[in-house]
Amino acid sequence: MLQDNLILEHYGLNELNFDTIKSYRDRFAEVKPAHPWNALETKEFLYKVGAWGKVRDTHKEGVTLAGLLLFSEERIITEVLPQYFLEYRESKGDEEWTERFTSQDGTWSGNIFDFYFHIHEIVRNNEPQPLIASSLTEALINMLIHADYNGEGGVILEKQPSHYVFSNPGLLLVPTDSVFSNIVSQLRNPNIVKLFSLLGLCERSGSGLKKVKQNWSLHHYKKPSIDQDVSMHRTVVKLSMSTQERQVSSSEKDTYHTSATDSGNNFKSVEKYQNLPENNVEIDSYNKNGSSYNKDLLEELNSYNNDISSYNKEENSYNSELNSYNKDVNSYNKEQEDDSSNSVNGEDIDTKLWDIAALAREKKRLSPNQMEHIILELCKEKPLMLKEFAYLLERTPDGVRNNYLTKLLRKGQLQLKYPNQPNHPKQAYLFHKKDIEK
């Protein structure tokens, strides 16, 4: 197995995709705005994050294997890793895929960094429940950082109506039965972990799938399963969207409520992350009748509460991740704090604007250049607020801002209507005056 810190002496900066590098650096600057690495030249920055390496005894240098996987392009990556392949696919239960893209289709770079954010955007659009969306991207990161990219079969994420399947080459480095409770990190690709962790997208604590299990429990979904195919040398994680098959009696519900109340602050710590009404209805339904509690459910509850207790011990880490995950949403809400509604009245949208954005609504995957062109054409017509972009493009507000508007501001192609008040409730984006003059 190739180590991801392997220095590829014959692969230099020309083998990298600079749009991907810029995207990574933009995100790094957003997460760590005061970090000294933001001022470094490209090669030195890549060296600091582990994407570039130097051979001390020969004075040669080159891209690391981790750097190639995150920042290069599919055709070049497969020169070093012939089995490399990434795929996302969706179906409605029949044999035909309703949505599919791969690292080989030639419409994008094909590297694992861009693959993550392609899927991240799809998940955020398809899954409105924050904890579910967070769990899916957590499982995605877990798959990408633990995959053996020299193995066969490729890295595949499959969405079915009732479940998600994450499949990657490479077997687990820890016992299967300890994956959902493991707090010791066993890393196959430490440099890839570092590159993602610098953006706040993962940790080295080995707690990724443990958090997924806890979030799944909060929604009463079936416990995630892990299968190890030793003959194919693959790991498969299945996240079912179906609720537990076992029905809880009314007497069990009351005992569950009593035990949950006894757990005091532990249960409250979990409850504060349940922002959706349906979750509260489910929990309230446990608080009615009283009687005995059978042995199996007691054991399950005790195990669950133990997990929550352990979870709370890591509260600072978890809160940090949730804060990172919700950073964009919170910022967006702050911008809109004086506006009674984030919704847009379709009748107020000019027909010309609606027509300009038609391609973005028709195709959920556009190249960054196509989307930026549409955004600039919209702003040439009139200043637009973030919620208006989200409505016109049919994208999430944070996705539009982080993936496109921030970049266009940095390029000087857009400017803020209230540049000295970034969180102004009526903040809007304008086509840059210099570009208008041209």
Coordinates of C-alpha atoms in Angstrom, one line a residue:
M1 CA 0.0 0.0 0.0
L2 CA 1.3 3.4 -1.0
Q3 CA 1.7 5.9 1.9
D4 CA 0.0 9.3 1.3
N5 CA 3.2 11.1 2.3
L6 CA 5.1 9.6 -0.6
I7 CA 6.9 12.3 -2.6
L8 CA 6.3 12.1 -6.3
E9 CA 9.6 13.8 -7.5
H10 CA 8.4 14.0 -11.2
Y11 CA 5.1 15.6 -10.4
G12 CA 5.3 19.4 -9.9
L13 CA 2.9 22.3 -9.7
N14 CA 1.9 21.9 -13.3
E15 CA 0.2 18.6 -12.5
L16 CA -2.1 20.4 -10.1
N17 CA -5.5 22.0 -10.7
F18 CA -5.2 25.6 -9.6
D19 CA -8.9 26.2 -9.3
T20 CA -9.0 23.5 -6.7
I21 CA -6.0 24.9 -4.9
K22 CA -7.7 28.4 -4.9
S23 CA -10.9 26.9 -3.6
Y24 CA -9.0 25.1 -0.8
R25 CA -7.1 28.3 0.1
D26 CA -10.3 30.4 0.1
R27 CA -11.9 28.0 2.5
F28 CA -8.8 27.8 4.7
A29 CA -8.8 31.6 4.9
E30 CA -12.4 31.6 5.9
V31 CA -11.8 29.1 8.7
K32 CA -8.5 30.6 9.8
P33 CA -8.5 34.3 8.6
A34 CA -5.5 35.4 10.8
H35 CA -3.4 32.3 10.0
P36 CA 0.2 33.2 8.8
W37 CA 0.0 30.5 6.1
N38 CA -2.5 32.7 4.2
A39 CA 0.4 34.9 3.1
L40 CA 2.6 32.1 1.7
E41 CA 3.3 31.5 -1.9
T42 CA 1.5 28.4 -3.4
K43 CA 4.4 25.9 -3.1
E44 CA 5.2 26.9 0.4
F45 CA 1.6 26.8 1.4
L46 CA 1.2 23.3 -0.1
Y47 CA 4.4 22.2 1.8
K48 CA 2.9 23.4 5.1
V49 CA -0.4 21.6 4.7
G50 CA 1.3 18.3 3.5
A51 CA 0.6 18.4 -0.2
W52 CA 4.2 19.1 -1.2
G53 CA 7.3 17.3 0.0
K54 CA 11.1 17.7 -0.1
V55 CA 13.6 14.9 -0.2
R56 CA 16.3 16.0 2.2
D57 CA 19.3 13.9 1.0
T58 CA 18.8 14.6 -2.7
H59 CA 17.3 18.1 -2.5
K60 CA 14.5 17.0 -4.8
E61 CA 10.9 17.9 -4.2
G62 CA 7.5 17.2 -5.6
V63 CA 3.8 16.7 -4.9
T64 CA 2.9 14.2 -2.2
L65 CA 0.4 11.4 -2.9
A66 CA -2.1 13.2 -0.7
G67 CA -1.5 16.4 -2.6
L68 CA -2.1 14.6 -5.9
L69 CA -5.3 13.1 -4.7
L70 CA -6.7 16.4 -3.4
F71 CA -5.4 18.9 -5.9
S72 CA -4.7 17.2 -9.2
E73 CA -6.9 15.8 -12.0
E74 CA -8.2 12.3 -12.6
R75 CA -6.1 11.6 -15.7
I76 CA -2.9 12.5 -13.8
I77 CA -3.9 10.7 -10.6
T78 CA -4.5 7.5 -12.5
E79 CA -0.9 7.6 -13.8
V80 CA 0.2 6.9 -10.2
L81 CA -2.9 5.0 -9.0
P82 CA -4.4 3.1 -11.9
Q83 CA -7.4 1.8 -9.9
Y84 CA -8.4 5.3 -8.7
F85 CA -12.1 6.0 -9.3
L86 CA -14.8 8.1 -7.6
E87 CA -18.6 7.7 -8.1
Y88 CA -21.8 9.2 -6.8
R89 CA -25.2 7.7 -7.9
E90 CA -28.9 7.9 -7.0
S91 CA -31.8 5.8 -7.9
K92 CA -35.5 5.5 -7.0
G93 CA -35.3 1.8 -6.4
D94 CA -35.2 0.5 -10.0
E95 CA -32.1 -0.4 -11.9
E96 CA -31.6 2.9 -13.7
W97 CA -29.7 5.7 -12.0
T98 CA -31.6 9.0 -11.8
E99 CA -28.4 10.9 -10.9
R100 CA -24.8 9.9 -11.5
F101 CA -21.3 11.4 -11.8
T102 CA -17.9 9.9 -11.7
S103 CA -14.3 11.1 -11.6
Q104 CA -13.9 10.0 -15.2
D105 CA -16.7 12.1 -16.8
G106 CA -14.4 15.0 -17.7
T107 CA -16.7 17.8 -16.6
W108 CA -14.8 18.5 -13.4
S109 CA -11.3 17.8 -11.9
G110 CA -12.0 14.3 -10.6
N111 CA -10.0 14.8 -7.4
I112 CA -11.3 14.0 -3.9
F113 CA -11.5 17.6 -2.6
D114 CA -13.9 18.6 -5.4
F115 CA -15.7 15.3 -5.1
Y116 CA -16.4 16.0 -1.4
F117 CA -17.9 19.5 -2.1
H118 CA -19.9 18.3 -5.1
I119 CA -21.6 15.8 -2.8
H120 CA -21.7 18.2 0.2
E121 CA -23.9 20.5 -1.9
I122 CA -26.2 17.7 -3.1
V123 CA -26.6 16.5 0.5
R124 CA -27.4 20.0 1.8
N125 CA -30.0 20.4 -0.9
N126 CA -31.6 17.0 -0.5
E127 CA -31.5 16.6 3.3
P128 CA -33.2 19.6 5.2
Q129 CA -32.5 18.1 8.6
P130 CA -29.2 19.5 9.8
L131 CA -28.1 16.5 11.9
I132 CA -28.9 14.1 9.0
A133 CA -27.0 16.2 6.5
S134 CA -24.1 16.5 9.0
S135 CA -24.0 12.7 9.5
L136 CA -23.9 12.0 5.8
T137 CA -21.0 14.4 5.2
E138 CA -19.3 12.9 8.2
A139 CA -19.6 9.4 6.7
L140 CA -18.4 10.8 3.4
I141 CA -15.3 12.3 4.9
N142 CA -14.7 9.0 6.9
M143 CA -14.8 7.1 3.6
L144 CA -12.5 9.5 1.8
I145 CA -9.8 9.6 4.5
H146 CA -9.8 5.8 5.1
A147 CA -10.0 4.5 1.5
D148 CA -7.1 2.6 0.0
Y149 CA -6.8 4.4 -3.3
N150 CA -4.5 1.7 -4.7
G151 CA -7.3 -0.8 -4.2
E152 CA -9.9 -2.0 -6.7
G153 CA -13.5 -1.0 -7.1
G154 CA -13.2 2.7 -6.4
V155 CA -14.9 4.9 -3.8
I156 CA -18.7 4.9 -4.3
L157 CA -21.6 6.6 -2.6
E158 CA -25.0 5.3 -3.5
K159 CA -28.3 6.9 -2.5
Q160 CA -31.4 4.7 -2.5
P161 CA -34.9 5.9 -1.3
S162 CA -34.5 4.1 2.0
H163 CA -30.7 4.2 2.7
Y164 CA -27.2 5.4 1.8
V165 CA -24.3 3.1 1.0
F166 CA -20.7 4.2 1.4
S167 CA -18.3 1.7 -0.2
N168 CA -14.5 2.0 -0.4
P169 CA -11.4 -0.2 -1.1
G170 CA -9.5 -1.1 2.1
L171 CA -10.4 -2.9 5.3
L172 CA -10.8 -1.3 8.7
L173 CA -7.7 -0.8 10.8
V174 CA -9.7 -1.4 14.0
P175 CA -12.1 -4.2 15.0
T176 CA -15.5 -3.8 13.4
D177 CA -17.4 -3.9 16.7
S178 CA -15.4 -0.9 18.1
V179 CA -15.9 1.4 15.1
F180 CA -19.0 3.2 16.6
S181 CA -17.3 3.7 20.0
N182 CA -13.7 4.0 19.1
I183 CA -11.9 7.1 20.3
V184 CA -8.4 6.1 19.1
S185 CA -7.4 7.2 15.7
Q186 CA -6.0 4.6 13.2
L187 CA -5.1 6.5 10.1
R188 CA -4.5 5.0 6.7
N189 CA -4.0 8.4 5.1
P190 CA -2.6 10.9 7.7
N191 CA -1.8 13.6 5.3
I192 CA -5.3 13.5 3.7
V193 CA -6.7 13.7 7.2
K194 CA -4.5 16.7 7.9
L195 CA -5.6 18.5 4.7
F196 CA -9.3 18.0 5.6
S197 CA -8.9 18.7 9.3
L198 CA -7.3 22.1 8.6
L199 CA -10.6 23.1 7.1
G200 CA -12.5 21.9 10.2
L201 CA -14.0 19.0 8.3
C202 CA -12.7 16.1 10.3
E203 CA -10.7 15.2 13.4
R204 CA -8.0 12.7 14.4
S205 CA -10.0 11.4 17.4
G206 CA -11.6 8.4 15.6
S207 CA -15.1 9.7 16.6
G208 CA -16.6 10.2 13.1
L209 CA -18.8 7.2 12.9
K210 CA -19.6 7.3 16.6
K211 CA -21.2 10.7 16.0
V212 CA -23.1 9.3 13.0
K213 CA -24.5 6.6 15.2
Q214 CA -25.6 9.0 17.9
N215 CA -27.3 11.3 15.3
W216 CA -29.0 8.3 13.8
S217 CA -30.2 7.2 17.3
L218 CA -31.7 10.7 17.8
H219 CA -33.9 10.2 14.7
H220 CA -34.8 6.6 15.8
Y221 CA -33.2 5.2 12.6
K222 CA -31.8 1.7 12.4
K223 CA -28.3 1.4 13.7
P224 CA -25.7 2.0 10.9
S225 CA -24.1 -1.2 9.7
I226 CA -20.6 -2.1 8.6
D227 CA -19.6 -5.0 6.4
Q228 CA -16.1 -6.1 5.6
D229 CA -15.7 -8.0 2.3
V230 CA -12.3 -9.6 2.9
S231 CA -12.2 -11.2 -0.5
M232 CA -12.8 -7.9 -2.3
H233 CA -10.8 -6.0 0.3
R234 CA -13.6 -3.5 0.7
T235 CA -15.5 -1.8 3.6
V236 CA -19.2 -1.0 3.2
V237 CA -21.1 1.3 5.6
K238 CA -24.9 1.4 5.3
L239 CA -27.0 4.2 6.8
S240 CA -30.7 3.3 6.7
M241 CA -33.4 6.0 6.7
S242 CA -35.9 3.5 8.1
T243 CA -37.0 3.7 11.8
Q244 CA -36.4 0.8 14.2
E245 CA -38.6 -2.2 13.5
R246 CA -39.2 -2.9 17.2
Q247 CA -42.2 -1.0 18.5
V248 CA -42.1 0.3 22.1
S249 CA -45.1 -0.4 24.4
S250 CA -46.8 2.5 26.3
S251 CA -45.4 1.1 29.6
E252 CA -41.9 1.1 28.1
K253 CA -42.3 4.6 26.9
D254 CA -43.0 5.8 30.5
T255 CA -40.0 4.1 31.9
Y256 CA -37.9 5.5 29.0
H257 CA -39.1 9.0 30.0
T258 CA -38.2 8.3 33.7
S259 CA -34.8 7.1 32.9
A260 CA -34.2 10.0 30.5
T261 CA -35.3 12.4 33.2
D262 CA -32.9 10.8 35.6
S263 CA -30.1 11.3 33.2
G264 CA -30.5 15.1 33.8
N265 CA -28.2 17.3 31.9
N266 CA -26.9 14.5 29.7
F267 CA -30.3 14.3 28.0
K268 CA -30.7 18.0 27.9
S269 CA -27.4 18.4 26.1
V270 CA -28.6 16.2 23.3
E271 CA -32.1 17.8 23.3
K272 CA -30.7 21.2 22.5
Y273 CA -29.5 20.0 19.1
Q274 CA -32.9 18.8 18.1
N275 CA -34.3 21.8 16.2
L276 CA -36.9 20.0 14.2
P277 CA -40.6 19.7 15.3
E278 CA -41.0 16.1 14.4
N279 CA -38.1 15.1 16.7
N280 CA -39.8 16.9 19.6
V281 CA -43.1 15.1 18.9
E282 CA -41.3 11.7 18.9
I283 CA -39.6 12.5 22.2
D284 CA -42.9 13.8 23.8
S285 CA -44.6 10.5 22.8
Y286 CA -42.3 8.7 25.2
N287 CA -43.6 10.7 28.2
K288 CA -47.1 9.2 28.8
N289 CA -47.7 5.9 30.6
G290 CA -45.9 4.0 33.3
S291 CA -45.0 0.4 33.9
S292 CA -42.2 -2.1 33.7
Y293 CA -39.3 -1.9 31.3
N294 CA -38.0 -5.1 29.7
K295 CA -34.4 -6.1 30.0
D296 CA -33.4 -5.6 26.3
L297 CA -34.6 -2.0 26.2
L298 CA -33.0 -1.2 29.5
E299 CA -29.7 -2.4 28.2
E300 CA -30.2 -0.4 25.0
L301 CA -31.1 2.7 27.0
N302 CA -28.2 2.3 29.4
S303 CA -25.8 1.9 26.4
Y304 CA -27.4 4.9 24.8
N305 CA -27.0 7.0 27.9
N306 CA -23.4 5.9 28.3
D307 CA -22.8 7.0 24.7
I308 CA -24.4 10.4 25.5
S309 CA -22.3 10.8 28.6
S310 CA -19.1 10.0 26.7
Y311 CA -20.4 12.3 24.0
N312 CA -20.8 15.2 26.4
K313 CA -17.2 14.7 27.7
E314 CA -16.2 15.6 24.2
E315 CA -18.6 18.5 24.1
N316 CA -16.1 21.2 23.2
S317 CA -14.9 19.2 20.2
Y318 CA -18.5 18.4 19.1
N319 CA -19.7 22.0 19.6
S320 CA -16.7 23.2 17.6
E321 CA -17.7 20.9 14.7
L322 CA -21.4 21.9 14.9
N323 CA -20.4 25.6 15.0
S324 CA -18.3 25.1 11.9
Y325 CA -21.1 23.2 10.2
N326 CA -23.7 25.9 11.1
K327 CA -21.3 28.8 10.6
D328 CA -22.8 29.8 7.2
V329 CA -26.4 29.3 8.3
N330 CA -25.9 31.4 11.5
S331 CA -24.1 34.1 9.4
Y332 CA -27.0 34.1 7.0
N333 CA -29.5 34.4 9.7
K334 CA -27.7 37.3 11.2
E335 CA -27.8 39.1 7.9
Q336 CA -31.5 38.6 7.9
E337 CA -32.2 39.3 11.5
D338 CA -34.3 42.5 10.8
D339 CA -36.2 40.8 8.0
S340 CA -39.4 39.0 9.0
S341 CA -39.0 36.3 6.4
N342 CA -36.1 34.7 4.5
S343 CA -38.5 33.6 1.7
V344 CA -38.8 35.4 -1.6
N345 CA -42.0 36.3 -3.2
G346 CA -41.8 34.9 -6.7
E347 CA -44.1 37.7 -8.0
D348 CA -41.3 40.2 -7.0
I349 CA -38.7 38.5 -9.2
D350 CA -38.2 40.1 -12.6
T351 CA -38.9 37.7 -15.5
K352 CA -35.6 38.6 -17.1
L353 CA -33.7 37.5 -13.9
W354 CA -35.7 34.3 -13.8
D355 CA -34.7 33.5 -17.4
I356 CA -31.0 34.3 -16.8
A357 CA -30.9 31.8 -14.0
A358 CA -32.9 29.1 -15.8
L359 CA -29.8 26.9 -16.6
A360 CA -28.9 26.8 -12.9
R361 CA -32.3 25.5 -11.9
E362 CA -32.4 23.0 -14.7
K363 CA -29.0 21.5 -13.9
K364 CA -28.0 20.8 -10.3
R365 CA -24.4 20.4 -11.4
L366 CA -22.8 23.3 -13.2
S367 CA -19.1 24.1 -13.6
P368 CA -17.9 27.0 -11.3
N369 CA -17.3 29.2 -14.4
Q370 CA -20.9 28.6 -15.6
M371 CA -22.4 29.5 -12.3
E372 CA -20.2 32.5 -11.8
H373 CA -21.2 33.8 -15.3
I374 CA -24.9 33.4 -14.4
I375 CA -24.4 35.3 -11.1
L376 CA -22.5 38.1 -12.8
E377 CA -25.3 38.4 -15.4
L378 CA -27.9 38.6 -12.7
C379 CA -26.0 41.3 -10.9
K380 CA -25.7 43.4 -14.1
E381 CA -29.4 43.7 -14.0
K382 CA -29.8 44.8 -10.4
P383 CA -28.3 44.3 -6.9
L384 CA -29.4 41.1 -5.3
M385 CA -29.6 39.8 -1.8
L386 CA -28.4 36.3 -0.8
K387 CA -32.0 34.9 -0.4
E388 CA -32.8 36.2 -3.9
F389 CA -29.8 34.3 -5.4
A390 CA -30.8 31.2 -3.5
Y391 CA -34.4 31.4 -4.9
L392 CA -33.3 32.2 -8.5
L393 CA -30.6 29.5 -8.6
E394 CA -32.4 26.9 -6.4
R395 CA -29.3 26.5 -4.3
T396 CA -28.8 26.8 -0.5
P397 CA -27.9 30.3 0.7
D398 CA -24.6 29.2 2.3
G399 CA -23.7 27.1 -0.8
V400 CA -24.2 30.2 -3.1
R401 CA -22.2 32.4 -0.8
N402 CA -19.3 30.1 0.0
N403 CA -18.9 28.5 -3.4
Y404 CA -19.4 31.6 -5.6
L405 CA -20.2 35.0 -4.1
T406 CA -17.1 35.0 -1.8
K407 CA -14.8 34.1 -4.7
L408 CA -16.4 36.8 -6.9
L409 CA -15.9 39.4 -4.1
R410 CA -12.2 38.3 -3.8
K411 CA -11.8 38.6 -7.6
G412 CA -13.2 42.1 -7.5
Q413 CA -16.0 41.2 -9.9
L414 CA -18.7 41.8 -7.3
Q415 CA -18.9 44.3 -4.4
L416 CA -21.2 44.7 -1.4
K417 CA -23.9 47.3 -1.3
Y418 CA -22.9 48.0 2.3
P419 CA -19.1 47.2 2.4
N420 CA -18.6 48.7 5.8
Q421 CA -21.5 46.7 7.3
P422 CA -21.1 43.1 6.2
N423 CA -24.1 41.9 8.3
H424 CA -26.5 44.6 7.2
P425 CA -30.0 43.1 7.1
K426 CA -30.5 44.4 3.5
Q427 CA -27.0 43.5 2.3
A428 CA -26.8 42.9 -1.4
Y429 CA -24.3 42.1 -4.1
L430 CA -23.5 44.5 -7.0
F431 CA -21.6 44.1 -10.2
H432 CA -18.3 45.9 -9.7
K433 CA -18.3 49.4 -11.0
K434 CA -14.9 49.0 -12.6
D435 CA -16.2 46.0 -14.6
I436 CA -19.3 48.1 -15.6
E437 CA -17.0 50.8 -16.9
K438 CA -15.1 48.3 -19.0

